[in-house]
Amino acid sequence: MSETLASDGDVTAVKIGADPRRWWALTVISLATVMVVLDATIVNVALPQAQAALHISDANRQWIVTAYTLPFGGLLLLGGRIADFGGRRRAFLIGLVGFALASGLGGAANTQGLLFTARALQGVFAALLAPAALSLLNVTFTDKRERATAFGVYGAVLGGGSALGLLAGGLLTNYLDWRWCLYVNIAIAAVAFVGAIPLIAESRTDGETKYDIPGAVLVTAGLGLLVYGFAKAVDDGWGSATTLGLLIGGALLVVVFVAVQARTRNPLLPLRIAVDRNRGGAYLASLLVFLAMMGMFFFLTYYLQGVRGYSALKTGMAILPLTLVVIVGSGIVTGLMRVVPPRIIISASFLLCAVALVWFSRIGLHSSYAGQLLGPEIVVGIGMAGVLVPVTNLALLGIGGQDSGVASGLVSASQQVGGSIGTALLNTIAATTTTHYLTHHHSSNAALDMAKGAIHGYSVGFLVAAAVFALGAVASLWLINATKSETAGAGMAAAS
């Protein structure tokens, strides 16, 4: 399998790494990456306002998040293959335009159905844009030192984009409108598109270009049914025929997907990559940490704005320390990996997250930010850094160049899928718990009852998320057995 670079329609043998425009290309790629990362946190801060404006029920509010993350995670691997074989620059440009148009549609939405549709389209185009951006970095920087610098910038953009999203979401919602949290993507995409045309050269991988469309449909449909089943449980109950049918149907489609992958010549997910205990443990850890984390962000946003009366800007500022701790902690964990085996770091970090979520569950009507929220934010930030950094290295352990794209994509896919399932499941648990509380607790102050019911639902949700983190600790300790020396060069080896 070889790489060819195209310029103006002609295949050439130009070495992209020698192109003097490569650092400007990095700027454009980073800008597009910021847009995708930004979208995850910027919309979270605006959730209560969007829900109120479009009269979205508590059962359906999670679709504002999961309608985006579900197609993003389900189609990510297919998007990566399309970019590699169909042209990375072309996929990058199409992804930018599609993401911008979908963002505009979401910003103009006047019904919940239109907003959910727009968010799903954002996820589809993000699944094309994100792997194309990463692949472009890989082929643009061929020198190892330059590549390390480029990926360092890329990593900083991932972390900084999340922090920027919290601030931008608060500012836009506070001083303009929640819709601008979507409209802002149009401006970012336009700048990146104009810059990409002269700065990024086309590149593609030679070889068989068949795509596993059935696999992509099966896994996305299966996950979609699972998420819809969790949402229906709020209204119909966990034991209803509709809920059980959706959950069982979704699980069966996922099983069929795995069976198809074992027999397909060009599988979306080569099973040899996931069955290795270290890589499999890494993907499972990645899924579990995002499953619990997305629910945590969801509850924090609604607690701060709905119960404590924080503005969107104040909410973003209140959650910002958590993101900053993850960024700083990632550098510390990188050094720690040289002396401590990865499974010890990951398991201990999962336990830190579990402790933080139990701490969060003790929130009340008048909990102070400094006394009840800042502490667990710092603890969970340290824990998340301790999971995400070694998991990224383990995901590439023993992977050759041919499979590095799929292995890297699996990390992102597991994160998006985990976030989809976690948001739907934990929101359902919180909503049903709140309903049950209100059924059995009545007073002369209905508003106070509602606030107490919401807090009770969030507290139970936090405890369930803590249990997920604890499960991650046990699973990681059992599955992962790589030594610290084995993981030291995993990422660079795969990238070489």
XYZ file of C-alpha atoms in Angstrom:
496
model
C 0.000 0.000 0.000
C 1.506 3.338 -1.010
C 0.764 7.032 -0.699
C 0.264 9.324 -3.698
C -0.068 13.092 -3.653
C -2.198 14.911 -6.167
C -1.890 18.510 -7.293
C -4.430 20.016 -9.697
C -5.640 16.566 -10.593
C -2.211 15.117 -11.368
C -0.520 12.441 -9.299
C 2.986 13.515 -8.354
C 5.760 12.272 -6.127
C 6.196 15.469 -4.134
C 7.207 14.948 -0.526
C 4.710 16.984 1.469
C 7.028 17.231 4.477
C 9.313 19.547 2.455
C 6.514 21.953 1.539
C 7.251 25.359 3.110
C 3.504 25.911 3.529
C 3.145 22.967 5.894
C 3.093 25.074 9.072
C 0.344 27.260 7.630
C -1.472 24.043 6.722
C -1.162 23.014 10.377
C -2.903 26.260 11.333
C -5.812 25.518 9.000
C -6.126 21.908 10.163
C -5.986 23.020 13.795
C -8.708 25.607 13.166
C -11.030 22.948 11.762
C -10.218 20.677 14.700
C -11.052 23.480 17.124
C -14.472 23.754 15.490
C -15.280 20.068 16.002
C -13.951 20.003 19.585
C -15.546 23.359 20.390
C -18.953 22.056 19.348
C -18.977 19.437 22.095
C -18.619 21.903 24.988
C -20.046 25.104 23.509
C -23.468 23.497 22.993
C -23.440 21.862 26.445
C -23.398 25.260 28.142
C -26.404 26.371 26.057
C -28.492 23.226 26.687
C -30.998 24.727 29.165
C -31.678 27.733 26.919
C -32.162 25.580 23.809
C -34.450 23.222 25.725
C -36.616 26.088 26.970
C -36.746 27.877 23.601
C -37.893 24.799 21.674
C -40.032 23.301 24.470
C -37.999 20.096 24.626
C -39.000 17.639 27.355
C -36.562 16.361 29.973
C -36.758 12.928 28.337
C -35.763 14.310 24.923
C -33.209 16.955 25.937
C -30.364 14.425 25.742
C -30.900 14.245 21.954
C -29.306 17.688 21.646
C -26.071 15.900 22.562
C -26.596 12.332 21.381
C -27.991 13.265 17.953
C -24.489 14.645 17.294
C -22.260 12.119 19.053
C -24.079 9.029 17.770
C -23.477 9.432 14.000
C -20.067 10.936 14.763
C -18.972 7.791 16.610
C -20.821 5.312 14.398
C -19.482 6.690 11.099
C -15.998 7.777 12.193
C -14.168 4.694 10.927
C -16.010 4.805 7.601
C -15.172 8.506 7.313
C -11.508 7.735 7.859
C -11.450 5.127 5.106
C -13.283 7.444 2.705
C -10.725 10.172 3.417
C -7.752 7.840 2.955
C -8.914 6.335 -0.341
C -11.095 9.102 -1.779
C -8.731 11.984 -1.034
C -7.994 13.576 2.340
C -8.122 17.181 1.119
C -11.428 16.543 -0.655
C -12.911 14.910 2.455
C -11.618 17.786 4.582
C -13.264 20.409 2.371
C -16.558 18.505 2.072
C -16.580 18.013 5.827
C -16.069 21.735 6.424
C -18.874 22.789 4.089
C -21.287 20.155 5.384
C -20.558 20.949 9.024
C -21.096 24.672 8.401
C -24.417 24.131 6.599
C -25.658 21.763 9.305
C -24.659 24.299 11.968
C -26.624 27.010 10.172
C -29.655 24.713 9.996
C -29.392 24.010 13.730
C -29.063 27.672 14.592
C -32.221 28.472 12.614
C -34.210 25.508 13.994
C -37.684 26.366 15.265
C -38.641 22.848 16.337
C -36.861 20.174 18.331
C -37.015 17.789 15.376
C -35.168 20.216 13.123
C -32.516 20.849 15.789
C -31.985 17.122 16.315
C -31.726 16.588 12.540
C -29.162 19.386 12.228
C -27.121 17.964 15.098
C -27.160 14.533 13.435
C -25.923 16.067 10.167
C -23.155 17.818 12.103
C -22.129 14.405 13.428
C -22.104 12.877 9.942
C -19.819 15.574 8.536
C -17.648 15.597 11.678
C -17.091 11.868 11.081
C -15.608 12.793 7.695
C -13.774 15.949 8.774
C -12.044 14.747 11.956
C -10.198 11.689 10.534
C -9.322 13.628 7.364
C -7.681 16.328 9.493
C -5.665 13.783 11.477
C -4.609 11.924 8.324
C -3.524 15.196 6.690
C -1.293 15.913 9.657
C 0.240 12.467 9.375
C 1.153 12.833 5.679
C 2.048 16.536 5.824
C 4.740 16.120 8.472
C 7.075 13.296 7.496
C 10.069 14.333 9.613
C 9.813 12.714 13.075
C 10.750 15.861 14.982
C 8.367 18.036 12.996
C 5.654 15.433 13.365
C 6.097 15.390 17.137
C 5.771 19.179 17.194
C 2.705 19.095 14.935
C 0.971 16.465 17.031
C 1.884 18.383 20.167
C 0.097 21.413 18.724
C -2.820 19.193 17.736
C -3.073 17.813 21.280
C -2.990 21.308 22.736
C -5.757 22.321 20.357
C -7.908 19.397 21.534
C -7.529 20.420 25.156
C -7.710 24.152 24.566
C -10.748 23.796 22.315
C -12.749 22.235 25.133
C -11.839 25.068 27.495
C -12.563 27.680 24.833
C -15.968 26.084 24.201
C -17.006 26.580 27.820
C -16.126 30.274 27.677
C -17.475 30.885 24.181
C -20.724 29.066 24.941
C -21.253 31.205 28.003
C -20.437 34.465 26.250
C -22.550 33.784 23.170
C -25.548 32.532 25.130
C -25.316 35.351 27.667
C -24.879 38.283 25.307
C -26.430 37.054 22.048
C -28.479 33.854 21.952
C -27.959 30.096 22.250
C -28.308 29.858 18.453
C -24.962 31.612 18.019
C -23.284 28.594 19.612
C -24.089 26.930 16.278
C -23.793 29.922 13.950
C -20.191 30.546 15.060
C -19.174 27.332 13.245
C -20.042 28.932 9.898
C -17.400 31.639 10.335
C -14.750 29.176 11.532
C -15.453 26.765 8.664
C -15.336 29.586 6.089
C -11.882 30.717 7.241
C -10.575 27.133 7.296
C -12.025 26.402 3.832
C -10.450 29.485 2.241
C -7.106 28.636 3.856
C -7.202 24.969 2.924
C -7.564 25.484 -0.825
C -4.059 26.951 -1.416
C -2.269 25.431 1.589
C -3.266 21.750 1.676
C -2.251 19.360 -1.085
C -4.348 16.340 -2.003
C -3.185 12.920 -0.845
C -4.692 9.474 -0.877
C -3.823 5.843 -0.250
C -3.560 3.431 -3.174
C -5.298 0.097 -2.853
C -8.723 -1.507 -2.767
C -11.317 1.180 -2.173
C -14.339 -0.877 -1.177
C -16.185 0.497 1.839
C -18.035 -1.473 4.483
C -21.351 0.388 4.154
C -23.403 -2.463 5.712
C -21.114 -2.418 8.747
C -21.509 1.330 9.187
C -25.313 1.068 8.886
C -25.523 -1.845 11.332
C -23.418 -0.277 14.093
C -25.031 3.161 13.787
C -28.566 1.722 13.700
C -27.819 -0.602 16.620
C -26.429 2.192 18.790
C -29.291 4.448 17.736
C -31.875 1.902 18.900
C -30.080 1.526 22.232
C -30.045 5.279 22.800
C -33.703 5.606 21.739
C -34.597 2.756 24.064
C -33.010 4.584 27.005
C -34.927 7.735 26.094
C -38.255 5.903 25.825
C -37.785 4.442 29.307
C -38.518 7.885 30.785
C -42.104 7.896 29.454
C -42.886 4.209 28.989
C -40.870 2.649 31.819
C -37.981 0.169 31.710
C -40.300 -2.838 31.535
C -42.501 -1.668 28.667
C -42.598 -3.647 25.434
C -41.417 -0.612 23.447
C -38.407 0.025 25.661
C -37.388 -3.636 25.832
C -37.915 -4.079 22.096
C -35.686 -1.134 21.262
C -32.933 -2.210 23.675
C -32.981 -5.843 22.561
C -33.138 -4.839 18.895
C -30.193 -2.486 19.304
C -28.128 -5.121 21.102
C -28.885 -7.679 18.387
C -27.804 -5.287 15.623
C -24.506 -4.678 17.418
C -23.971 -8.456 17.687
C -24.766 -8.852 13.976
C -22.277 -6.045 13.240
C -19.513 -7.952 15.031
C -20.402 -11.147 13.150
C -20.346 -9.305 9.815
C -16.956 -7.781 10.613
C -15.503 -11.253 11.143
C -16.581 -12.308 7.638
C -16.179 -9.134 5.570
C -13.165 -8.799 3.292
C -12.839 -5.052 3.943
C -14.304 -4.649 7.441
C -15.024 -1.313 8.997
C -13.491 -2.680 12.205
C -10.808 -5.351 11.713
C -11.394 -7.516 14.783
C -7.693 -8.318 15.084
C -7.183 -4.760 16.324
C -9.782 -4.905 19.092
C -9.268 -8.469 20.398
C -5.778 -7.748 21.750
C -6.262 -7.451 25.531
C -4.269 -4.225 25.890
C -5.866 -2.437 22.951
C -9.285 -3.855 23.804
C -8.821 -2.680 27.385
C -7.878 0.769 26.105
C -10.982 1.043 23.912
C -13.210 -0.158 26.758
C -11.603 2.344 29.150
C -12.094 5.119 26.609
C -15.776 4.202 26.186
C -16.430 4.012 29.937
C -14.673 7.259 30.838
C -16.711 9.198 28.267
C -19.907 7.368 29.198
C -19.641 8.667 32.756
C -18.002 11.999 31.882
C -20.667 13.221 29.446
C -23.384 12.500 31.991
C -21.387 14.402 34.600
C -21.107 17.510 32.386
C -24.799 17.213 31.567
C -25.850 17.187 35.239
C -23.433 19.950 36.225
C -24.801 22.247 33.528
C -28.419 21.727 34.551
C -27.676 21.923 38.269
C -25.738 25.173 37.977
C -28.248 26.890 35.686
C -31.530 25.258 36.656
C -31.097 24.975 40.429
C -28.429 27.509 41.381
C -29.507 30.112 38.817
C -26.067 30.582 37.242
C -25.921 32.366 33.900
C -24.520 30.484 30.909
C -21.263 32.476 31.201
C -20.928 31.805 34.916
C -21.605 28.117 34.265
C -18.813 27.958 31.703
C -16.431 29.674 34.105
C -17.488 27.329 36.922
C -16.692 24.183 34.898
C -13.519 25.619 33.317
C -11.138 24.517 36.138
C -11.945 20.868 35.390
C -10.824 21.242 31.775
C -7.693 23.168 32.734
C -6.717 20.451 35.223
C -7.056 17.827 32.455
C -4.701 19.852 30.226
C -2.067 20.367 32.948
C -2.491 16.846 34.301
C -1.884 15.304 30.868
C 1.700 16.568 30.894
C 2.282 15.190 34.376
C 0.824 11.793 33.478
C 3.051 11.612 30.386
C 6.114 11.780 32.651
C 4.579 9.377 35.182
C 4.159 6.725 32.479
C 7.942 6.327 32.348
C 8.022 4.906 35.870
C 4.562 3.421 36.551
C 2.818 0.621 34.567
C -0.162 1.942 32.569
C -2.792 -0.288 34.181
C -1.898 1.071 37.624
C -2.225 4.662 36.400
C -5.514 3.983 34.591
C -7.119 2.003 37.423
C -6.082 4.499 40.098
C -7.318 7.365 37.924
C -10.690 5.670 37.404
C -10.992 5.349 41.192
C -10.189 9.052 41.613
C -13.012 9.839 39.189
C -15.371 7.567 41.133
C -14.525 9.348 44.389
C -15.135 12.725 42.732
C -18.558 11.650 41.427
C -19.611 10.415 44.887
C -18.510 13.833 46.141
C -20.629 15.515 43.459
C -23.647 13.432 44.523
C -23.752 15.334 47.829
C -24.911 18.561 46.161
C -27.822 20.420 47.728
C -29.987 23.473 47.224
C -27.416 25.839 48.690
C -24.097 24.059 48.121
C -21.269 26.560 47.743
C -19.109 26.394 44.633
C -15.814 26.467 46.535
C -16.946 23.990 49.160
C -18.863 21.423 47.120
C -18.025 21.740 43.405
C -14.465 22.983 42.904
C -12.892 20.121 44.884
C -14.466 17.253 42.930
C -13.837 19.120 39.658
C -10.097 19.130 40.402
C -10.116 15.468 41.461
C -12.069 14.283 38.407
C -9.826 16.386 36.144
C -6.737 14.630 37.486
C -8.457 11.277 37.084
C -9.530 11.930 33.500
C -5.989 12.933 32.514
C -4.727 9.742 34.117
C -7.076 7.654 31.971
C -6.943 9.452 28.629
C -3.155 9.789 28.194
C -2.127 6.127 28.707
C -5.255 4.878 26.901
C -4.208 6.796 23.771
C -0.784 5.114 23.839
C -2.184 1.654 24.525
C -4.617 1.970 21.627
C -1.626 2.007 19.247
C 0.428 -0.685 20.994
C 1.792 -3.178 18.466
C -0.025 -1.529 15.549
C 1.676 -1.294 12.161
C 1.325 1.590 9.732
C -1.455 -0.134 7.770
C -3.742 -0.251 10.811
C -2.699 2.949 12.605
C -5.564 4.975 11.138
C -8.211 2.467 12.217
C -6.646 2.027 15.662
C -6.525 5.796 16.237
C -10.051 6.186 14.908
C -11.312 3.541 17.297
C -10.272 5.693 20.253
C -12.335 8.617 18.987
C -15.212 6.324 18.013
C -15.308 4.704 21.450
C -15.361 8.157 23.045
C -18.280 9.361 20.930
C -20.218 6.117 21.379
C -19.575 6.195 25.119
C -20.757 9.789 25.261
C -23.928 8.924 23.320
C -24.869 5.983 25.513
C -23.852 7.757 28.725
C -25.849 10.914 28.050
C -28.971 8.936 27.129
C -28.699 6.378 29.932
C -27.788 8.762 32.748
C -30.323 11.387 31.655
C -33.013 8.704 31.698
C -31.981 7.536 35.161
C -31.987 11.117 36.474
C -35.331 11.988 34.850
C -37.106 8.845 36.096
C -35.641 9.329 39.582
C -36.886 12.919 39.640
C -40.372 11.826 38.515
C -40.480 9.161 41.216
C -39.383 11.694 43.841
C -42.068 14.201 42.837
C -44.723 11.485 42.929
C -43.993 10.788 46.596
C -43.045 14.278 47.848
C -45.545 17.117 47.902
C -45.552 20.439 49.711
C -47.149 23.846 49.394
C -44.079 25.068 47.494
C -44.157 23.406 44.058
C -41.012 25.210 42.858
C -39.064 23.964 45.861
C -40.324 20.427 45.245
C -39.161 20.618 41.630
C -35.702 21.833 42.660
C -35.337 19.107 45.271
C -36.564 16.495 42.800
C -34.050 17.631 40.173
C -31.201 17.531 42.707
C -32.228 14.035 43.777
C -32.168 12.922 40.130
C -28.743 14.463 39.521
C -27.368 12.892 42.724
C -28.486 9.428 41.671
C -27.060 10.081 38.196
C -23.713 11.044 39.721
C -23.674 7.831 41.783
C -24.405 5.690 38.726
C -21.580 7.494 36.870
C -19.323 6.759 39.865
C -20.195 3.067 39.517
C -19.224 3.221 35.826
C -15.858 4.690 36.784
C -15.377 1.936 39.379
C -16.174 -0.658 36.688
C -13.500 0.967 34.528
C -10.954 0.563 37.314
C -11.654 -3.161 37.663
C -11.772 -3.819 33.900
C -8.503 -1.962 33.273
C -6.694 -3.772 36.074
C -7.894 -7.115 34.697
C -7.397 -6.579 30.959
C -4.309 -4.399 30.616
C -0.940 -6.042 31.248
C 1.474 -3.922 29.159
C 4.629 -2.737 30.871
C 5.791 0.876 31.055
C 8.621 0.124 28.617
C 6.200 -1.342 26.052
C 4.035 1.783 25.955
C 6.883 4.308 25.920
C 7.121 4.432 22.136
C 3.771 3.060 21.069
C 2.377 6.279 19.688
C 5.469 7.245 17.704
C 5.941 3.737 16.380
C 2.507 3.710 14.915
C 2.925 7.130 13.453
C 6.243 6.346 11.793
